[in-house]
Amino acid sequence: MEYTVVYDTYVEIPIRISKSTPDEARAKRLERWPKEAGLSQSLGEGGTFMDLVKSFARDYELETGERGWNITSQDGRISIKMEWKLLRNGEQRGAAKMEGEIPLTPAEEGGNMVYTAKIKYSIELDNDVLAEKASSDVVEFNL
């Protein structure tokens, strides 16, 4: 199966944590952030990434499957990879992906430490699914 990217955007999202938060608690919060808040960030008029994924799934008659996460902390940053399978009849026909990092070098802003999550959101669909949708949306005229 060959896939085509149908949605792709890059965003930088500030994560504010109080300076008074202990280092260990701050690190745990940053590691939890992708799963707790990463999918619900506003991406403009299309809503959140979760909204967009559900909209694409509905439009292309797909179901959302499992989300696979890989979050690691090393070399002064938290690396994030998530793949959310898009299925039809139990077979993967696309994927929604979130990839990026949170550098562990914050800026200071008032009473907060501000970390910047650098995230790429994308959705890719099987070319056959795209072709089916294109042909089903064609209106037939008989003269």
C-alpha positions as a Markdown table, in Angstrom:
| # | Residue | x | y | z |
|---|---|---|---|---|
| 1 | Met | 0.0 | 0.0 | 0.0 |
| 2 | Glu | 1.2 | 3.5 | -0.8 |
| 3 | Tyr | 0.2 | 6.4 | 1.3 |
| 4 | Thr | -0.3 | 10.1 | 0.5 |
| 5 | Val | 0.0 | 12.8 | 3.2 |
| 6 | Val | -3.4 | 14.7 | 3.3 |
| 7 | Tyr | -2.6 | 16.9 | 6.3 |
| 8 | Asp | 0.7 | 18.2 | 7.6 |
| 9 | Thr | 1.5 | 21.0 | 9.9 |
| 10 | Tyr | 4.3 | 22.0 | 12.3 |
| 11 | Val | 3.6 | 24.0 | 15.5 |
| 12 | Glu | 5.6 | 25.2 | 18.5 |
| 13 | Ile | 3.6 | 25.0 | 21.7 |
| 14 | Pro | 4.6 | 26.7 | 25.0 |
| 15 | Ile | 4.3 | 24.5 | 28.1 |
| 16 | Arg | 4.3 | 26.6 | 31.3 |
| 17 | Ile | 5.3 | 25.1 | 34.6 |
| 18 | Ser | 5.7 | 27.0 | 37.8 |
| 19 | Lys | 9.3 | 27.7 | 38.9 |
| 20 | Ser | 8.3 | 26.3 | 42.4 |
| 21 | Thr | 7.6 | 22.9 | 40.9 |
| 22 | Pro | 10.3 | 20.4 | 41.9 |
| 23 | Asp | 12.6 | 19.2 | 39.1 |
| 24 | Glu | 11.4 | 15.6 | 39.3 |
| 25 | Ala | 7.7 | 16.6 | 39.1 |
| 26 | Arg | 8.5 | 19.0 | 36.2 |
| 27 | Ala | 10.2 | 16.2 | 34.3 |
| 28 | Lys | 7.3 | 13.8 | 34.8 |
| 29 | Arg | 4.8 | 16.5 | 33.7 |
| 30 | Leu | 6.7 | 17.1 | 30.5 |
| 31 | Glu | 6.9 | 13.3 | 29.8 |
| 32 | Arg | 3.1 | 13.1 | 30.3 |
| 33 | Trp | 2.3 | 16.2 | 28.2 |
| 34 | Pro | 2.1 | 14.5 | 24.8 |
| 35 | Lys | -0.6 | 12.0 | 25.9 |
| 36 | Glu | -2.5 | 14.4 | 28.2 |
| 37 | Ala | -2.5 | 17.5 | 26.1 |
| 38 | Gly | -0.6 | 16.9 | 22.8 |
| 39 | Leu | -3.7 | 15.7 | 20.8 |
| 40 | Ser | -6.0 | 18.5 | 22.2 |
| 41 | Gln | -4.0 | 21.5 | 21.1 |
| 42 | Ser | -5.9 | 23.9 | 18.9 |
| 43 | Leu | -4.5 | 23.9 | 15.3 |
| 44 | Gly | -6.6 | 26.8 | 14.1 |
| 45 | Glu | -10.0 | 26.7 | 12.5 |
| 46 | Gly | -9.9 | 22.9 | 12.0 |
| 47 | Gly | -10.0 | 22.4 | 15.7 |
| 48 | Thr | -7.6 | 20.0 | 17.5 |
| 49 | Phe | -5.6 | 17.3 | 16.0 |
| 50 | Met | -8.0 | 14.7 | 17.5 |
| 51 | Asp | -10.9 | 16.6 | 15.9 |
| 52 | Leu | -9.1 | 16.5 | 12.5 |
| 53 | Val | -8.3 | 12.8 | 12.7 |
| 54 | Lys | -11.9 | 12.0 | 13.5 |
| 55 | Ser | -13.2 | 14.2 | 10.7 |
| 56 | Phe | -10.8 | 12.5 | 8.1 |
| 57 | Ala | -11.9 | 9.1 | 9.4 |
| 58 | Arg | -15.5 | 9.9 | 9.0 |
| 59 | Asp | -15.1 | 11.5 | 5.6 |
| 60 | Tyr | -13.2 | 8.5 | 4.3 |
| 61 | Glu | -15.3 | 5.9 | 6.1 |
| 62 | Leu | -12.4 | 4.7 | 8.3 |
| 63 | Glu | -12.3 | 3.9 | 12.0 |
| 64 | Thr | -9.7 | 5.1 | 14.5 |
| 65 | Gly | -7.7 | 2.2 | 15.9 |
| 66 | Glu | -5.0 | 2.0 | 18.6 |
| 67 | Arg | -2.5 | 4.7 | 19.3 |
| 68 | Gly | 1.1 | 3.6 | 19.6 |
| 69 | Trp | 3.3 | 5.9 | 21.7 |
| 70 | Asn | 7.1 | 6.1 | 22.0 |
| 71 | Ile | 8.2 | 8.9 | 24.4 |
| 72 | Thr | 11.8 | 8.9 | 25.5 |
| 73 | Ser | 14.0 | 11.3 | 27.5 |
| 74 | Gln | 17.6 | 11.6 | 26.4 |
| 75 | Asp | 20.2 | 14.1 | 25.3 |
| 76 | Gly | 18.5 | 17.0 | 27.0 |
| 77 | Arg | 15.1 | 16.6 | 25.3 |
| 78 | Ile | 12.0 | 14.5 | 25.3 |
| 79 | Ser | 11.4 | 12.8 | 21.9 |
| 80 | Ile | 7.8 | 12.1 | 20.9 |
| 81 | Lys | 6.4 | 9.6 | 18.4 |
| 82 | Met | 2.8 | 8.6 | 18.1 |
| 83 | Glu | 1.0 | 6.7 | 15.4 |
| 84 | Trp | -2.8 | 6.4 | 15.5 |
| 85 | Lys | -4.0 | 3.7 | 13.0 |
| 86 | Leu | -6.9 | 4.4 | 10.7 |
| 87 | Leu | -8.7 | 1.2 | 9.8 |
| 88 | Arg | -11.3 | -0.2 | 7.4 |
| 89 | Asn | -12.6 | -3.6 | 8.2 |
| 90 | Gly | -9.8 | -4.1 | 10.6 |
| 91 | Glu | -7.1 | -3.4 | 8.0 |
| 92 | Gln | -4.8 | -0.4 | 8.3 |
| 93 | Arg | -5.6 | 2.1 | 5.6 |
| 94 | Gly | -3.9 | 5.2 | 7.0 |
| 95 | Ala | -2.3 | 6.8 | 10.0 |
| 96 | Ala | -2.3 | 10.0 | 12.0 |
| 97 | Lys | 1.1 | 10.9 | 13.4 |
| 98 | Met | 2.5 | 13.2 | 16.0 |
| 99 | Glu | 6.3 | 13.5 | 16.0 |
| 100 | Gly | 8.5 | 16.0 | 17.8 |
| 101 | Glu | 10.5 | 17.0 | 20.8 |
| 102 | Ile | 10.5 | 19.1 | 23.9 |
| 103 | Pro | 13.9 | 20.5 | 24.6 |
| 104 | Leu | 14.7 | 20.5 | 28.4 |
| 105 | Thr | 16.1 | 24.0 | 28.3 |
| 106 | Pro | 13.3 | 26.3 | 29.4 |
| 107 | Ala | 13.0 | 30.0 | 29.1 |
| 108 | Glu | 11.8 | 32.0 | 32.1 |
| 109 | Glu | 8.6 | 34.0 | 32.1 |
| 110 | Gly | 7.5 | 35.6 | 35.3 |
| 111 | Gly | 7.0 | 32.8 | 37.8 |
| 112 | Asn | 7.1 | 30.1 | 35.2 |
| 113 | Met | 9.6 | 28.0 | 33.3 |
| 114 | Val | 8.5 | 27.8 | 29.7 |
| 115 | Tyr | 9.4 | 24.7 | 27.6 |
| 116 | Thr | 8.6 | 24.8 | 23.9 |
| 117 | Ala | 7.2 | 21.6 | 22.3 |
| 118 | Lys | 8.1 | 21.4 | 18.6 |
| 119 | Ile | 5.5 | 19.1 | 17.0 |
| 120 | Lys | 4.7 | 17.9 | 13.5 |
| 121 | Tyr | 1.2 | 16.6 | 13.0 |
| 122 | Ser | 0.3 | 14.6 | 9.9 |
| 123 | Ile | -2.3 | 12.4 | 8.4 |
| 124 | Glu | -1.7 | 9.9 | 5.6 |
| 125 | Leu | -4.2 | 7.8 | 3.8 |
| 126 | Asp | -3.9 | 4.8 | 1.4 |
| 127 | Asn | -4.0 | 5.9 | -2.2 |
| 128 | Asp | -6.8 | 3.4 | -2.8 |
| 129 | Val | -9.0 | 5.1 | -0.1 |
| 130 | Leu | -8.3 | 8.4 | -1.7 |
| 131 | Ala | -9.2 | 7.1 | -5.2 |
| 132 | Glu | -12.5 | 5.5 | -3.9 |
| 133 | Lys | -13.5 | 8.8 | -2.3 |
| 134 | Ala | -12.7 | 10.8 | -5.4 |
| 135 | Ser | -14.8 | 8.5 | -7.7 |
| 136 | Ser | -17.7 | 8.4 | -5.2 |
| 137 | Asp | -17.9 | 12.2 | -5.0 |
| 138 | Val | -18.2 | 12.5 | -8.8 |
| 139 | Val | -21.8 | 13.6 | -9.8 |
| 140 | Glu | -23.2 | 11.8 | -12.8 |
| 141 | Phe | -25.2 | 13.7 | -15.4 |
| 142 | Asn | -27.4 | 12.1 | -18.0 |
| 143 | Leu | -28.4 | 14.3 | -20.9 |
